[in-house]
């Protein structure tokens, strides 16, 4: 699970990737982005996949708008997927300034 943040002070881009490193397929893969209060997230690509094969990544892109006055906070992304009755969850964070 990776989370990359780049761009300017008022708006910045976010790229999140959930990679299936297992030898078995995952179902219902999903990426969710938890932005700090006052920030707005605009999805630029799909953040779900009905099936994620062994070795395949799910990558989502977004744009985050930050308010005029901002203090350092953290952006969190969660990736979840299912295999049979098991659910896997991965988390990645990035510091915002």
mmCIF file of N, CA, C and O in Angstrom:
data_model
loop_
_atom_site.group_PDB
_atom_site.id
_atom_site.type_symbol
_atom_site.label_atom_id
_atom_site.label_comp_id
_atom_site.label_asym_id
_atom_site.label_seq_id
_atom_site.Cartn_x
_atom_site.Cartn_y
_atom_site.Cartn_z
ATOM 1 N N UNK A 1 0.846 -1.167 0.000
ATOM 2 C CA UNK A 1 0.000 0.000 0.000
ATOM 3 C C UNK A 1 0.885 1.220 0.000
ATOM 4 O O UNK A 1 1.757 1.351 0.856
ATOM 5 N N UNK A 2 0.681 2.104 -0.976
ATOM 6 C CA UNK A 2 1.451 3.338 -1.028
ATOM 7 C C UNK A 2 0.517 4.526 -1.183
ATOM 8 O O UNK A 2 -0.577 4.405 -1.730
ATOM 9 N N UNK A 3 0.967 5.671 -0.704
ATOM 10 C CA UNK A 3 0.230 6.926 -0.808
ATOM 11 C C UNK A 3 1.233 8.011 -1.142
ATOM 12 O O UNK A 3 2.171 8.243 -0.389
ATOM 13 N N UNK A 4 1.052 8.643 -2.305
ATOM 14 C CA UNK A 4 1.957 9.707 -2.740
ATOM 15 C C UNK A 4 1.182 11.013 -2.823
ATOM 16 O O UNK A 4 0.085 11.053 -3.358
ATOM 17 N N UNK A 5 1.763 12.080 -2.273
ATOM 18 C CA UNK A 5 1.144 13.401 -2.274
ATOM 19 C C UNK A 5 2.106 14.358 -2.957
ATOM 20 O O UNK A 5 3.282 14.384 -2.646
ATOM 21 N N UNK A 6 1.594 15.154 -3.897
ATOM 22 C CA UNK A 6 2.446 16.115 -4.575
ATOM 23 C C UNK A 6 1.645 17.306 -5.046
ATOM 24 O O UNK A 6 0.424 17.247 -5.133
ATOM 25 N N UNK A 7 2.315 18.402 -5.326
ATOM 26 C CA UNK A 7 1.631 19.571 -5.860
ATOM 27 C C UNK A 7 1.805 20.797 -5.006
ATOM 28 O O UNK A 7 2.688 20.871 -4.163
ATOM 29 N N UNK A 8 0.921 21.765 -5.247
ATOM 30 C CA UNK A 8 1.017 23.075 -4.597
ATOM 31 C C UNK A 8 0.403 23.130 -3.218
ATOM 32 O O UNK A 8 0.006 22.126 -2.647
ATOM 33 N N UNK A 9 0.308 24.377 -2.721
ATOM 34 C CA UNK A 9 -0.191 24.575 -1.359
ATOM 35 C C UNK A 9 -1.721 24.543 -1.291
ATOM 36 O O UNK A 9 -2.281 24.039 -0.341
ATOM 37 N N UNK A 10 -2.406 25.108 -2.279
ATOM 38 C CA UNK A 10 -3.872 25.165 -2.229
ATOM 39 C C UNK A 10 -4.506 23.867 -2.713
ATOM 40 O O UNK A 10 -5.519 23.435 -2.203
ATOM 41 N N UNK A 11 -3.904 23.242 -3.725
ATOM 42 C CA UNK A 11 -4.391 21.968 -4.246
ATOM 43 C C UNK A 11 -3.203 21.041 -4.444
ATOM 44 O O UNK A 11 -2.106 21.490 -4.749
ATOM 45 N N UNK A 12 -3.444 19.758 -4.264
ATOM 46 C CA UNK A 12 -2.384 18.806 -4.522
ATOM 47 C C UNK A 12 -2.982 17.499 -5.010
ATOM 48 O O UNK A 12 -4.156 17.217 -4.787
ATOM 49 N N UNK A 13 -2.165 16.721 -5.701
ATOM 50 C CA UNK A 13 -2.615 15.439 -6.230
ATOM 51 C C UNK A 13 -2.266 14.325 -5.254
ATOM 52 O O UNK A 13 -1.309 14.424 -4.493
ATOM 53 N N UNK A 14 -3.069 13.273 -5.303
ATOM 54 C CA UNK A 14 -2.865 12.115 -4.459
ATOM 55 C C UNK A 14 -2.941 10.874 -5.342
ATOM 56 O O UNK A 14 -3.845 10.759 -6.167
ATOM 57 N N UNK A 15 -1.990 9.971 -5.180
ATOM 58 C CA UNK A 15 -2.017 8.687 -5.865
ATOM 59 C C UNK A 15 -1.905 7.600 -4.809
ATOM 60 O O UNK A 15 -0.949 7.591 -4.028
ATOM 61 N N UNK A 16 -2.888 6.720 -4.770
ATOM 62 C CA UNK A 16 -2.888 5.615 -3.810
ATOM 63 C C UNK A 16 -2.886 4.303 -4.588
ATOM 64 O O UNK A 16 -3.583 4.169 -5.596
ATOM 65 N N UNK A 17 -2.077 3.347 -4.128
ATOM 66 C CA UNK A 17 -1.987 2.051 -4.797
ATOM 67 C C UNK A 17 -2.088 0.936 -3.774
ATOM 68 O O UNK A 17 -1.376 0.936 -2.769
ATOM 69 N N UNK A 18 -2.977 -0.007 -4.053
ATOM 70 C CA UNK A 18 -3.112 -1.237 -3.277
ATOM 71 C C UNK A 18 -2.702 -2.369 -4.208
ATOM 72 O O UNK A 18 -3.337 -2.568 -5.245
ATOM 73 N N UNK A 19 -1.625 -3.078 -3.885
ATOM 74 C CA UNK A 19 -1.129 -4.150 -4.742
ATOM 75 C C UNK A 19 -1.376 -5.503 -4.081
ATOM 76 O O UNK A 19 -1.102 -5.678 -2.896
ATOM 77 N N UNK A 20 -1.897 -6.426 -4.849
ATOM 78 C CA UNK A 20 -2.127 -7.783 -4.361
ATOM 79 C C UNK A 20 -0.817 -8.551 -4.466
ATOM 80 O O UNK A 20 -0.456 -9.033 -5.528
ATOM 81 N N UNK A 21 -0.111 -8.663 -3.370
ATOM 82 C CA UNK A 21 1.158 -9.377 -3.339
ATOM 83 C C UNK A 21 1.008 -10.852 -3.029
ATOM 84 O O UNK A 21 2.005 -11.547 -2.854
ATOM 85 N N UNK A 22 -0.220 -11.331 -2.976
ATOM 86 C CA UNK A 22 -0.440 -12.738 -2.653
ATOM 87 C C UNK A 22 -0.539 -13.565 -3.938
ATOM 88 O O UNK A 22 -0.581 -13.026 -5.035
ATOM 89 N N UNK A 23 -0.616 -14.860 -3.779
ATOM 90 C CA UNK A 23 -0.736 -15.775 -4.915
ATOM 91 C C UNK A 23 -2.192 -16.080 -5.258
ATOM 92 O O UNK A 23 -2.461 -16.858 -6.163
ATOM 93 N N UNK A 24 -3.125 -15.461 -4.544
ATOM 94 C CA UNK A 24 -4.541 -15.729 -4.796
ATOM 95 C C UNK A 24 -5.285 -14.426 -5.087
ATOM 96 O O UNK A 24 -4.885 -13.359 -4.623
ATOM 97 N N UNK A 25 -6.366 -14.506 -5.854
ATOM 98 C CA UNK A 25 -7.101 -13.283 -6.200
ATOM 99 C C UNK A 25 -7.853 -12.715 -5.010
ATOM 100 O O UNK A 25 -8.228 -13.451 -4.091
ATOM 101 N N UNK A 26 -8.045 -11.408 -5.049
ATOM 102 C CA UNK A 26 -8.856 -10.705 -4.065
ATOM 103 C C UNK A 26 -10.119 -10.218 -4.749
ATOM 104 O O UNK A 26 -10.108 -9.878 -5.921
ATOM 105 N N UNK A 27 -11.203 -10.137 -4.000
ATOM 106 C CA UNK A 27 -12.467 -9.620 -4.514
ATOM 107 C C UNK A 27 -12.810 -8.324 -3.791
ATOM 108 O O UNK A 27 -12.363 -8.080 -2.684
ATOM 109 N N UNK A 28 -13.641 -7.536 -4.446
ATOM 110 C CA UNK A 28 -14.168 -6.296 -3.856
ATOM 111 C C UNK A 28 -13.056 -5.397 -3.317
ATOM 112 O O UNK A 28 -13.151 -4.880 -2.208
ATOM 113 N N UNK A 29 -12.009 -5.186 -4.105
ATOM 114 C CA UNK A 29 -10.908 -4.308 -3.680
ATOM 115 C C UNK A 29 -11.385 -2.857 -3.704
ATOM 116 O O UNK A 29 -12.112 -2.442 -4.601
ATOM 117 N N UNK A 30 -10.956 -2.078 -2.701
ATOM 118 C CA UNK A 30 -11.417 -0.696 -2.595
ATOM 119 C C UNK A 30 -10.370 0.157 -1.886
ATOM 120 O O UNK A 30 -9.754 -0.274 -0.922
ATOM 121 N N UNK A 31 -10.216 1.382 -2.373
ATOM 122 C CA UNK A 31 -9.362 2.374 -1.724
ATOM 123 C C UNK A 31 -10.245 3.503 -1.222
ATOM 124 O O UNK A 31 -11.120 3.985 -1.947
ATOM 125 N N UNK A 32 -10.037 3.927 0.019
ATOM 126 C CA UNK A 32 -10.770 5.069 0.563
ATOM 127 C C UNK A 32 -9.759 6.059 1.128
ATOM 128 O O UNK A 32 -8.753 5.667 1.709
ATOM 129 N N UNK A 33 -10.041 7.340 0.941
ATOM 130 C CA UNK A 33 -9.146 8.393 1.393
ATOM 131 C C UNK A 33 -9.836 9.201 2.475
ATOM 132 O O UNK A 33 -10.940 9.702 2.270
ATOM 133 N N UNK A 34 -9.212 9.291 3.641
ATOM 134 C CA UNK A 34 -9.724 10.079 4.760
ATOM 135 C C UNK A 34 -8.946 11.384 4.822
ATOM 136 O O UNK A 34 -7.783 11.398 5.228
ATOM 137 N N UNK A 35 -9.581 12.471 4.391
ATOM 138 C CA UNK A 35 -8.931 13.785 4.397
ATOM 139 C C UNK A 35 -9.244 14.500 5.704
ATOM 140 O O UNK A 35 -10.329 14.344 6.260
ATOM 141 N N UNK A 36 -8.302 15.291 6.188
ATOM 142 C CA UNK A 36 -8.544 16.065 7.406
ATOM 143 C C UNK A 36 -9.694 17.052 7.217
ATOM 144 O O UNK A 36 -10.025 17.429 6.092
ATOM 145 N N UNK A 37 -10.271 17.482 8.302
ATOM 146 C CA UNK A 37 -11.374 18.445 8.285
ATOM 147 C C UNK A 37 -10.986 19.683 7.493
ATOM 148 O O UNK A 37 -9.869 20.182 7.610
ATOM 149 N N UNK A 38 -11.906 20.157 6.653
ATOM 150 C CA UNK A 38 -11.679 21.359 5.873
ATOM 151 C C UNK A 38 -11.113 21.097 4.489
ATOM 152 O O UNK A 38 -11.033 21.991 3.673
ATOM 153 N N UNK A 39 -10.737 19.865 4.215
ATOM 154 C CA UNK A 39 -10.202 19.531 2.899
ATOM 155 C C UNK A 39 -11.249 18.768 2.094
ATOM 156 O O UNK A 39 -12.039 18.028 2.644
ATOM 157 N N UNK A 40 -11.225 18.963 0.787
ATOM 158 C CA UNK A 40 -12.185 18.315 -0.104
ATOM 159 C C UNK A 40 -11.416 17.419 -1.066
ATOM 160 O O UNK A 40 -10.417 17.839 -1.649
ATOM 161 N N UNK A 41 -11.879 16.176 -1.220
ATOM 162 C CA UNK A 41 -11.236 15.215 -2.111
ATOM 163 C C UNK A 41 -12.097 15.049 -3.359
ATOM 164 O O UNK A 41 -13.299 14.814 -3.268
ATOM 165 N N UNK A 42 -11.464 15.179 -4.529
ATOM 166 C CA UNK A 42 -12.127 14.960 -5.811
ATOM 167 C C UNK A 42 -11.464 13.760 -6.475
ATOM 168 O O UNK A 42 -10.276 13.817 -6.811
ATOM 169 N N UNK A 43 -12.215 12.679 -6.645
ATOM 170 C CA UNK A 43 -11.664 11.480 -7.282
ATOM 171 C C UNK A 43 -11.409 11.750 -8.756
ATOM 172 O O UNK A 43 -12.217 12.382 -9.427
ATOM 173 N N UNK A 44 -10.288 11.265 -9.252
ATOM 174 C CA UNK A 44 -9.941 11.404 -10.666
ATOM 175 C C UNK A 44 -9.977 10.061 -11.375
ATOM 176 O O UNK A 44 -9.866 10.011 -12.590
ATOM 177 N N UNK A 45 -10.069 8.975 -10.624
ATOM 178 C CA UNK A 45 -10.149 7.647 -11.216
ATOM 179 C C UNK A 45 -10.877 6.729 -10.248
ATOM 180 O O UNK A 45 -11.047 7.051 -9.080
ATOM 181 N N UNK A 46 -11.302 5.601 -10.769
ATOM 182 C CA UNK A 46 -12.039 4.634 -9.947
ATOM 183 C C UNK A 46 -11.159 4.131 -8.808
ATOM 184 O O UNK A 46 -9.948 3.969 -8.957
ATOM 185 N N UNK A 47 -11.786 3.895 -7.671
ATOM 186 C CA UNK A 47 -11.055 3.405 -6.503
ATOM 187 C C UNK A 47 -11.570 2.044 -6.067
ATOM 188 O O UNK A 47 -11.409 1.652 -4.932
ATOM 189 N N UNK A 48 -12.209 1.324 -7.005
ATOM 190 C CA UNK A 48 -12.710 -0.015 -6.697
ATOM 191 C C UNK A 48 -12.400 -0.959 -7.852
ATOM 192 O O UNK A 48 -12.228 -0.530 -8.996
ATOM 193 N N UNK A 49 -12.331 -2.231 -7.538
ATOM 194 C CA UNK A 49 -12.166 -3.270 -8.552
ATOM 195 C C UNK A 49 -12.908 -4.505 -8.059
ATOM 196 O O UNK A 49 -12.718 -4.926 -6.922
ATOM 197 N N UNK A 50 -13.774 -5.094 -8.885
ATOM 198 C CA UNK A 50 -14.498 -6.280 -8.444
ATOM 199 C C UNK A 50 -13.567 -7.462 -8.188
ATOM 200 O O UNK A 50 -13.841 -8.303 -7.353
ATOM 201 N N UNK A 51 -12.443 -7.498 -8.892
ATOM 202 C CA UNK A 51 -11.469 -8.584 -8.725
ATOM 203 C C UNK A 51 -10.072 -8.016 -8.951
ATOM 204 O O UNK A 51 -9.844 -7.247 -9.875
ATOM 205 N N UNK A 52 -9.149 -8.414 -8.088
ATOM 206 C CA UNK A 52 -7.754 -8.002 -8.192
ATOM 207 C C UNK A 52 -6.917 -9.274 -8.200
ATOM 208 O O UNK A 52 -6.786 -9.942 -7.178
ATOM 209 N N UNK A 53 -6.401 -9.643 -9.375
ATOM 210 C CA UNK A 53 -5.641 -10.880 -9.511
ATOM 211 C C UNK A 53 -4.318 -10.839 -8.782
ATOM 212 O O UNK A 53 -3.828 -9.774 -8.389
ATOM 213 N N UNK A 54 -3.709 -12.000 -8.624
ATOM 214 C CA UNK A 54 -2.403 -12.101 -7.971
ATOM 215 C C UNK A 54 -1.412 -11.201 -8.689
ATOM 216 O O UNK A 54 -1.298 -11.240 -9.912
ATOM 217 N N UNK A 55 -0.734 -10.352 -7.932
ATOM 218 C CA UNK A 55 0.260 -9.447 -8.488
ATOM 219 C C UNK A 55 -0.294 -8.178 -9.116
ATOM 220 O O UNK A 55 0.472 -7.320 -9.538
ATOM 221 N N UNK A 56 -1.602 -8.023 -9.192
ATOM 222 C CA UNK A 56 -2.201 -6.842 -9.823
ATOM 223 C C UNK A 56 -2.364 -5.699 -8.820
ATOM 224 O O UNK A 56 -2.714 -5.924 -7.667
ATOM 225 N N UNK A 57 -2.174 -4.456 -9.287
ATOM 226 C CA UNK A 57 -2.404 -3.294 -8.429
ATOM 227 C C UNK A 57 -3.743 -2.619 -8.742
ATOM 228 O O UNK A 57 -4.256 -2.712 -9.852
ATOM 229 N N UNK A 58 -4.294 -1.956 -7.757
ATOM 230 C CA UNK A 58 -5.421 -1.036 -7.921
ATOM 231 C C UNK A 58 -4.871 0.334 -7.581
ATOM 232 O O UNK A 58 -4.370 0.550 -6.480
ATOM 233 N N UNK A 59 -4.916 1.248 -8.548
ATOM 234 C CA UNK A 59 -4.381 2.586 -8.350
ATOM 235 C C UNK A 59 -5.485 3.610 -8.521
ATOM 236 O O UNK A 59 -6.257 3.527 -9.480
ATOM 237 N N UNK A 60 -5.589 4.541 -7.596
ATOM 238 C CA UNK A 60 -6.588 5.608 -7.659
ATOM 239 C C UNK A 60 -5.879 6.952 -7.587
ATOM 240 O O UNK A 60 -4.873 7.105 -6.882
ATOM 241 N N UNK A 61 -6.403 7.918 -8.335
ATOM 242 C CA UNK A 61 -5.844 9.268 -8.365
ATOM 243 C C UNK A 61 -6.907 10.247 -7.894
ATOM 244 O O UNK A 61 -8.091 10.055 -8.157
ATOM 245 N N UNK A 62 -6.483 11.289 -7.208
ATOM 246 C CA UNK A 62 -7.424 12.300 -6.729
ATOM 247 C C UNK A 62 -6.768 13.656 -6.601
ATOM 248 O O UNK A 62 -5.543 13.801 -6.708
ATOM 249 N N UNK A 63 -7.595 14.635 -6.380
ATOM 250 C CA UNK A 63 -7.158 16.014 -6.166
ATOM 251 C C UNK A 63 -7.716 16.437 -4.811
ATOM 252 O O UNK A 63 -8.901 16.235 -4.541
ATOM 253 N N UNK A 64 -6.895 17.001 -3.959
ATOM 254 C CA UNK A 64 -7.323 17.456 -2.642
ATOM 255 C C UNK A 64 -7.164 18.975 -2.588
ATOM 256 O O UNK A 64 -6.118 19.502 -2.945
ATOM 257 N N UNK A 65 -8.221 19.646 -2.172
ATOM 258 C CA UNK A 65 -8.197 21.098 -2.011
ATOM 259 C C UNK A 65 -8.033 21.407 -0.537
ATOM 260 O O UNK A 65 -8.715 20.835 0.304
ATOM 261 N N UNK A 66 -7.133 22.310 -0.245
ATOM 262 C CA UNK A 66 -6.845 22.651 1.141
ATOM 263 C C UNK A 66 -7.339 24.081 1.409
ATOM 264 O O UNK A 66 -7.277 24.927 0.531
ATOM 265 N N UNK A 67 -7.814 24.375 2.605
ATOM 266 C CA UNK A 67 -8.278 25.725 2.921
ATOM 267 C C UNK A 67 -7.119 26.723 2.975
ATOM 268 O O UNK A 67 -5.963 26.335 3.021
ATOM 269 N N UNK A 68 -7.454 28.015 2.963
ATOM 270 C CA UNK A 68 -6.441 29.075 2.987
ATOM 271 C C UNK A 68 -5.500 28.942 4.181
ATOM 272 O O UNK A 68 -4.303 29.038 4.051
ATOM 273 N N UNK A 69 -6.056 28.747 5.360
ATOM 274 C CA UNK A 69 -5.243 28.605 6.568
ATOM 275 C C UNK A 69 -5.151 27.125 6.881
ATOM 276 O O UNK A 69 -6.153 26.434 6.970
ATOM 277 N N UNK A 70 -3.941 26.644 7.036
ATOM 278 C CA UNK A 70 -3.765 25.211 7.232
ATOM 279 C C UNK A 70 -2.630 24.946 8.201
ATOM 280 O O UNK A 70 -1.619 25.636 8.194
ATOM 281 N N UNK A 71 -2.808 23.950 9.019
ATOM 282 C CA UNK A 71 -1.724 23.473 9.876
ATOM 283 C C UNK A 71 -1.362 22.074 9.400
ATOM 284 O O UNK A 71 -2.115 21.430 8.684
ATOM 285 N N UNK A 72 -0.210 21.597 9.787
ATOM 286 C CA UNK A 72 0.228 20.266 9.375
ATOM 287 C C UNK A 72 -0.744 19.211 9.896
ATOM 288 O O UNK A 72 -1.126 19.221 11.056
ATOM 289 N N UNK A 73 -1.167 18.341 9.009
ATOM 290 C CA UNK A 73 -2.072 17.246 9.361
ATOM 291 C C UNK A 73 -1.668 16.009 8.576
ATOM 292 O O UNK A 73 -0.705 16.026 7.830
ATOM 293 N N UNK A 74 -2.438 14.970 8.722
ATOM 294 C CA UNK A 74 -2.121 13.705 8.063
ATOM 295 C C UNK A 74 -3.272 13.263 7.163
ATOM 296 O O UNK A 74 -4.436 13.336 7.545
ATOM 297 N N UNK A 75 -2.927 12.787 5.982
ATOM 298 C CA UNK A 75 -3.863 12.205 5.046
ATOM 299 C C UNK A 75 -3.737 10.698 5.179
ATOM 300 O O UNK A 75 -2.625 10.171 5.239
ATOM 301 N N UNK A 76 -4.846 9.981 5.267
ATOM 302 C CA UNK A 76 -4.821 8.533 5.450
ATOM 303 C C UNK A 76 -5.577 7.853 4.327
ATOM 304 O O UNK A 76 -6.662 8.291 3.956
ATOM 305 N N UNK A 77 -5.007 6.775 3.799
ATOM 306 C CA UNK A 77 -5.679 5.983 2.776
ATOM 307 C C UNK A 77 -5.765 4.547 3.270
ATOM 308 O O UNK A 77 -4.804 4.009 3.825
ATOM 309 N N UNK A 78 -6.937 3.935 3.090
ATOM 310 C CA UNK A 78 -7.140 2.539 3.464
ATOM 311 C C UNK A 78 -7.462 1.736 2.219
ATOM 312 O O UNK A 78 -8.290 2.146 1.409
ATOM 313 N N UNK A 79 -6.812 0.596 2.110
ATOM 314 C CA UNK A 79 -7.127 -0.340 1.033
ATOM 315 C C UNK A 79 -7.692 -1.602 1.644
ATOM 316 O O UNK A 79 -7.130 -2.140 2.606
ATOM 317 N N UNK A 80 -8.838 -2.056 1.136
ATOM 318 C CA UNK A 80 -9.448 -3.293 1.641
ATOM 319 C C UNK A 80 -9.792 -4.201 0.470
ATOM 320 O O UNK A 80 -10.038 -3.740 -0.642
ATOM 321 N N UNK A 81 -9.798 -5.490 0.723
ATOM 322 C CA UNK A 81 -10.194 -6.483 -0.273
ATOM 323 C C UNK A 81 -10.595 -7.750 0.461
ATOM 324 O O UNK A 81 -10.291 -7.920 1.644
ATOM 325 N N UNK A 82 -11.284 -8.642 -0.262
ATOM 326 C CA UNK A 82 -11.753 -9.889 0.345
ATOM 327 C C UNK A 82 -11.213 -11.081 -0.426
ATOM 328 O O UNK A 82 -11.060 -11.014 -1.633
ATOM 329 N N UNK A 83 -10.946 -12.158 0.304
ATOM 330 C CA UNK A 83 -10.674 -13.460 -0.293
ATOM 331 C C UNK A 83 -11.465 -14.467 0.516
ATOM 332 O O UNK A 83 -11.201 -14.657 1.704
ATOM 333 N N UNK A 84 -12.462 -15.057 -0.137
ATOM 334 C CA UNK A 84 -13.395 -15.959 0.542
ATOM 335 C C UNK A 84 -13.987 -15.231 1.746
ATOM 336 O O UNK A 84 -14.583 -14.188 1.583
ATOM 337 N N UNK A 85 -13.800 -15.719 2.964
ATOM 338 C CA UNK A 85 -14.378 -15.071 4.141
ATOM 339 C C UNK A 85 -13.409 -14.126 4.846
ATOM 340 O O UNK A 85 -13.756 -13.527 5.870
ATOM 341 N N UNK A 86 -12.207 -13.985 4.322
ATOM 342 C CA UNK A 86 -11.202 -13.136 4.951
ATOM 343 C C UNK A 86 -11.181 -11.764 4.301
ATOM 344 O O UNK A 86 -11.293 -11.634 3.084
ATOM 345 N N UNK A 87 -11.005 -10.718 5.120
ATOM 346 C CA UNK A 87 -10.828 -9.372 4.611
ATOM 347 C C UNK A 87 -9.435 -8.893 4.986
ATOM 348 O O UNK A 87 -9.000 -9.086 6.112
ATOM 349 N N UNK A 88 -8.749 -8.302 4.006
ATOM 350 C CA UNK A 88 -7.434 -7.721 4.280
ATOM 351 C C UNK A 88 -7.579 -6.207 4.262
ATOM 352 O O UNK A 88 -8.364 -5.664 3.485
ATOM 353 N N UNK A 89 -6.856 -5.534 5.132
ATOM 354 C CA UNK A 89 -6.871 -4.080 5.201
ATOM 355 C C UNK A 89 -5.441 -3.587 5.338
ATOM 356 O O UNK A 89 -4.677 -4.093 6.163
ATOM 357 N N UNK A 90 -5.106 -2.608 4.500
ATOM 358 C CA UNK A 90 -3.792 -1.966 4.558
ATOM 359 C C UNK A 90 -4.013 -0.476 4.694
ATOM 360 O O UNK A 90 -4.972 0.070 4.171
ATOM 361 N N UNK A 91 -3.093 0.200 5.374
ATOM 362 C CA UNK A 91 -3.211 1.649 5.590
ATOM 363 C C UNK A 91 -1.882 2.316 5.228
ATOM 364 O O UNK A 91 -0.813 1.784 5.500
ATOM 365 N N UNK A 92 -2.009 3.487 4.615
ATOM 366 C CA UNK A 92 -0.837 4.319 4.327
ATOM 367 C C UNK A 92 -1.174 5.742 4.724
ATOM 368 O O UNK A 92 -2.323 6.181 4.607
ATOM 369 N N UNK A 93 -0.183 6.487 5.230
ATOM 370 C CA UNK A 93 -0.398 7.873 5.619
ATOM 371 C C UNK A 93 0.657 8.770 4.972
ATOM 372 O O UNK A 93 1.733 8.299 4.595
ATOM 373 N N UNK A 94 0.304 10.033 4.847
ATOM 374 C CA UNK A 94 1.235 11.042 4.332
ATOM 375 C C UNK A 94 1.024 12.314 5.127
ATOM 376 O O UNK A 94 -0.108 12.722 5.366
ATOM 377 N N UNK A 95 2.110 12.933 5.543
ATOM 378 C CA UNK A 95 2.029 14.186 6.291
ATOM 379 C C UNK A 95 1.765 15.335 5.339
ATOM 380 O O UNK A 95 2.308 15.399 4.235
ATOM 381 N N UNK A 96 0.895 16.258 5.746
ATOM 382 C CA UNK A 96 0.578 17.463 4.976
ATOM 383 C C UNK A 96 1.106 18.658 5.743
ATOM 384 O O UNK A 96 1.036 18.708 6.955
ATOM 385 N N UNK A 97 1.622 19.632 5.016
ATOM 386 C CA UNK A 97 2.103 20.831 5.691
ATOM 387 C C UNK A 97 1.435 22.059 5.114
ATOM 388 O O UNK A 97 0.767 22.010 4.135
#
